[in-house]
Tab-separated table of C-alpha atoms in Angstrom:
chain	number	residue	atom	x	y	z
A	1	MET	CA	100.874	105.666	149.785
A	2	THR	CA	100.963	107.543	146.490
A	3	THR	CA	102.973	106.727	143.388
A	4	SER	CA	105.137	109.787	144.119
A	5	ALA	CA	106.484	107.947	147.171
A	6	PHE	CA	108.170	105.553	144.740
A	7	GLU	CA	109.732	108.185	142.491
A	8	PRO	CA	113.546	108.176	142.452
A	9	PRO	CA	115.214	111.384	143.647
A	10	PRO	CA	116.959	113.784	141.253
A	11	GLY	CA	120.429	112.596	140.287
A	12	THR	CA	119.539	108.897	140.367
A	13	GLN	CA	121.823	106.896	138.078
A	14	ALA	CA	120.066	103.502	138.105
A	15	LEU	CA	117.028	101.682	139.472
A	16	LEU	CA	117.445	98.235	141.022
A	17	PHE	CA	114.411	96.089	141.717
A	18	ASP	CA	113.818	92.937	143.724
A	19	CYS	CA	111.433	90.596	141.885
A	20	ASP	CA	109.323	88.493	144.254
A	21	GLY	CA	106.873	90.632	146.209
A	22	THR	CA	108.284	93.804	144.641
A	23	LEU	CA	107.677	93.704	140.885
A	24	VAL	CA	105.417	90.649	140.861
A	25	ASP	CA	102.966	89.282	143.412
A	26	THR	CA	104.609	85.872	143.647
A	27	LEU	CA	104.475	85.435	147.402
A	28	SER	CA	100.866	84.252	147.574
A	29	LEU	CA	101.579	81.594	144.952
A	30	TYR	CA	104.863	80.566	146.565
A	31	ARG	CA	103.111	80.250	149.933
A	32	VAL	CA	100.479	77.902	148.455
A	33	CYS	CA	103.094	75.784	146.657
A	34	TRP	CA	105.475	75.509	149.601
A	35	ARG	CA	102.649	74.802	152.056
A	36	GLN	CA	101.636	71.788	149.981
A	37	VAL	CA	105.179	70.522	149.444
A	38	PHE	CA	106.288	71.069	153.051
A	39	GLY	CA	103.072	69.490	154.314
A	40	ARG	CA	103.861	66.314	152.391
A	41	HIS	CA	107.145	66.173	154.283
A	42	GLY	CA	105.695	66.855	157.732
A	43	PHE	CA	106.216	70.621	158.163
A	44	ASP	CA	103.223	72.880	158.782
A	45	LEU	CA	103.938	76.147	156.982
A	46	THR	CA	101.975	78.905	158.723
A	47	ASP	CA	101.480	82.450	157.472
A	48	GLU	CA	103.417	83.716	160.509
A	49	TRP	CA	106.419	81.484	159.779
A	50	PHE	CA	106.359	82.406	156.097
A	51	ALA	CA	106.332	86.133	156.912
A	52	GLN	CA	109.465	85.698	159.034
A	53	VAL	CA	111.520	84.021	156.291
A	54	VAL	CA	110.387	86.019	153.253
A	55	GLY	CA	113.415	87.311	151.383
A	56	LEU	CA	115.713	84.369	152.092
A	57	ASP	CA	117.061	82.477	149.123
A	58	VAL	CA	115.384	79.134	148.486
A	59	HIS	CA	118.191	77.054	150.021
A	60	ALA	CA	118.100	79.021	153.278
A	61	PHE	CA	114.289	79.029	153.188
A	62	VAL	CA	114.018	75.236	152.950
A	63	GLY	CA	116.836	74.926	155.501
A	64	GLN	CA	114.775	76.911	158.011
A	65	ALA	CA	111.964	74.365	157.687
A	66	PHE	CA	114.188	71.280	157.647
A	67	PRO	CA	117.414	72.190	159.488
A	68	ASP	CA	118.486	68.586	160.056
A	69	ALA	CA	117.977	67.385	156.483
A	70	THR	CA	120.841	66.652	154.114
A	71	VAL	CA	121.587	69.051	151.270
A	72	GLU	CA	120.606	66.342	148.786
A	73	TRP	CA	117.216	65.841	150.435
A	74	ARG	CA	116.596	69.597	150.550
A	75	ASP	CA	117.414	69.787	146.834
A	76	VAL	CA	114.643	67.263	146.154
A	77	VAL	CA	112.172	69.376	148.145
A	78	ILE	CA	113.310	72.537	146.327
A	79	ALA	CA	112.766	70.822	142.975
A	80	GLU	CA	109.236	69.808	144.024
A	81	GLY	CA	108.299	73.303	145.155
A	82	MET	CA	109.799	75.037	142.137
A	83	ALA	CA	108.107	72.638	139.707
A	84	MET	CA	104.725	73.409	141.268
A	85	PHE	CA	105.432	77.151	141.089
A	86	MET	CA	106.593	77.018	137.456
A	87	ASP	CA	103.418	75.169	136.487
A	88	SER	CA	101.363	78.037	137.943
A	89	THR	CA	103.099	81.222	136.734
A	90	HIS	CA	100.134	82.024	134.482
A	91	LEU	CA	98.323	83.013	137.707
A	92	LEU	CA	100.821	85.757	138.581
A	93	GLU	CA	99.991	89.460	138.589
A	94	PRO	CA	102.356	92.459	138.425
A	95	LEU	CA	102.515	94.854	141.358
A	96	GLU	CA	101.492	97.857	139.316
A	97	HIS	CA	102.584	100.559	141.776
A	98	VAL	CA	106.182	99.375	141.293
A	99	VAL	CA	105.955	98.254	137.667
A	100	ASP	CA	104.630	101.740	136.803
A	101	VAL	CA	107.981	103.159	137.959
A	102	ALA	CA	109.916	100.662	135.828
A	103	ARG	CA	107.792	101.468	132.787
A	104	ALA	CA	108.180	105.219	133.336
A	105	TYR	CA	111.983	104.992	133.493
A	106	HIS	CA	112.526	102.312	130.837
A	107	GLY	CA	115.005	103.773	128.359
A	108	ARG	CA	115.677	106.757	130.618
A	109	LEU	CA	117.757	105.089	133.368
A	110	PRO	CA	119.617	101.772	133.508
A	111	MET	CA	117.523	99.218	135.379
A	112	ALA	CA	118.262	95.788	136.823
A	113	VAL	CA	116.438	93.058	138.673
A	114	VAL	CA	118.401	91.809	141.691
A	115	SER	CA	116.761	88.683	143.088
A	116	SER	CA	117.650	85.861	145.449
A	117	GLY	CA	115.312	83.655	143.475
A	118	LEU	CA	116.433	80.898	141.125
A	119	GLY	CA	117.196	82.308	137.695
A	120	HIS	CA	114.743	80.266	135.656
A	121	ALA	CA	111.905	81.154	138.035
A	122	VAL	CA	112.790	84.867	138.057
A	123	ARG	CA	112.939	85.072	134.271
A	124	GLU	CA	109.688	83.115	133.869
A	125	THR	CA	108.017	85.341	136.484
A	126	LEU	CA	109.002	88.530	134.648
A	127	ALA	CA	107.923	87.057	131.314
A	128	ALA	CA	104.610	85.826	132.710
A	129	VAL	CA	103.509	89.379	133.538
A	130	GLY	CA	105.027	90.913	130.390
A	131	ILE	CA	107.819	93.004	131.902
A	132	ALA	CA	110.993	91.053	131.076
A	133	ASP	CA	112.007	93.534	128.368
A	134	LEU	CA	112.059	96.509	130.742
A	135	PHE	CA	115.380	95.576	132.335
A	136	ASP	CA	118.977	95.827	131.169
A	137	LEU	CA	120.133	93.093	133.526
A	138	VAL	CA	118.589	90.277	135.575
A	139	LEU	CA	120.667	88.780	138.383
A	140	ALA	CA	119.534	85.751	140.357
A	141	LEU	CA	120.824	83.392	143.036
A	142	GLU	CA	123.091	81.426	140.687
A	143	ASP	CA	124.942	84.598	139.704
A	144	VAL	CA	126.315	85.416	143.163
A	145	GLU	CA	128.426	83.884	145.917
A	146	ALA	CA	125.759	84.582	148.555
A	147	GLY	CA	122.100	85.560	148.401
A	148	LYS	CA	120.428	88.323	150.369
A	149	PRO	CA	121.011	89.717	152.994
A	150	ALA	CA	124.570	89.593	151.567
A	151	PRO	CA	125.145	92.546	149.207
A	152	ASP	CA	126.599	90.438	146.375
A	153	GLY	CA	123.738	90.835	143.890
A	154	TYR	CA	123.486	94.579	144.314
A	155	LEU	CA	127.260	95.029	144.109
A	156	MET	CA	127.344	92.992	140.900
A	157	ALA	CA	124.493	95.014	139.361
A	158	ILE	CA	126.128	98.329	140.283
A	159	GLU	CA	129.413	97.227	138.717
A	160	ALA	CA	127.772	95.847	135.578
A	161	LEU	CA	125.739	99.018	135.018
A	162	GLY	CA	128.762	101.232	135.712
A	163	VAL	CA	126.996	103.421	138.261
A	164	ASP	CA	127.674	104.784	141.744
A	165	ALA	CA	125.919	102.918	144.568
A	166	ALA	CA	125.229	106.200	146.372
A	167	HIS	CA	123.178	107.356	143.371
A	168	CYS	CA	121.129	104.189	142.897
A	169	VAL	CA	117.646	103.430	144.166
A	170	ALA	CA	116.676	99.941	145.331
A	171	TYR	CA	113.061	98.774	145.526
A	172	GLU	CA	112.459	96.018	148.072
A	173	ASP	CA	109.668	94.386	150.077
A	174	SER	CA	111.568	92.553	152.827
A	175	SER	CA	113.948	93.457	155.626
A	176	THR	CA	116.395	90.921	154.178
A	177	GLY	CA	116.394	92.653	150.810
A	178	MET	CA	116.648	96.114	152.311
A	179	ALA	CA	119.635	95.034	154.395
A	180	SER	CA	121.275	93.653	151.243
A	181	ALA	CA	120.830	96.932	149.360
A	182	ARG	CA	122.106	99.051	152.241
A	183	ALA	CA	125.127	96.778	152.690
A	184	ALA	CA	125.984	97.477	149.036
A	185	GLY	CA	126.125	101.206	149.785
A	186	ILE	CA	122.743	102.124	148.328
A	187	SER	CA	121.415	105.030	150.366
A	188	THR	CA	117.912	105.214	148.868
A	189	VAL	CA	116.060	101.968	149.573
A	190	ILE	CA	112.304	102.148	149.011
A	191	ASP	CA	109.964	99.805	150.866
A	192	VAL	CA	107.280	99.000	148.293
A	193	ARG	CA	104.819	97.329	150.644
A	194	LEU	CA	101.477	99.066	150.631
A	195	PRO	CA	99.649	99.592	153.933
A	196	GLU	CA	97.042	96.964	154.751
A	197	ALA	CA	93.588	98.092	153.652
């Protein structure tokens, strides 16, 4: 897939980017962290299971692994996993085929990050790879009523940027995220996943 496949069409008013797995290769690190934390609590996180739940917000993600646990107990597990991730953000790498688009349009089009991640982790992730200053707005899980696949984050970004959903482009890497963008009325949703080598 060439870079041109990621170019926004003429007439685009704003670019909206997911963070994890779209702008930054966080998923490998998250998988390692959650596998260790879940393993300590008796859940075997496989690659197949992880692939099925990618894109869910962290509360839904942990709930999938521990459906019978109390909210308070899940919050403890979330804190463990996020602490391990935050200690390791120096290992993160940008996904250059998407970041190149953001760099090319910085200052030319309004741009936002729309993530179902926790705000402190999203901001640290963007900062860790040196791209935090590219975006006019960063929205995370705490900013919305419901995370993806609900359209809340995209609707909020569209309103804040003062643009028309039909003339926005969303960049996503998961079916959950793509469903969220489409539910917000965004007609151009670009799947940023590169084919397996």
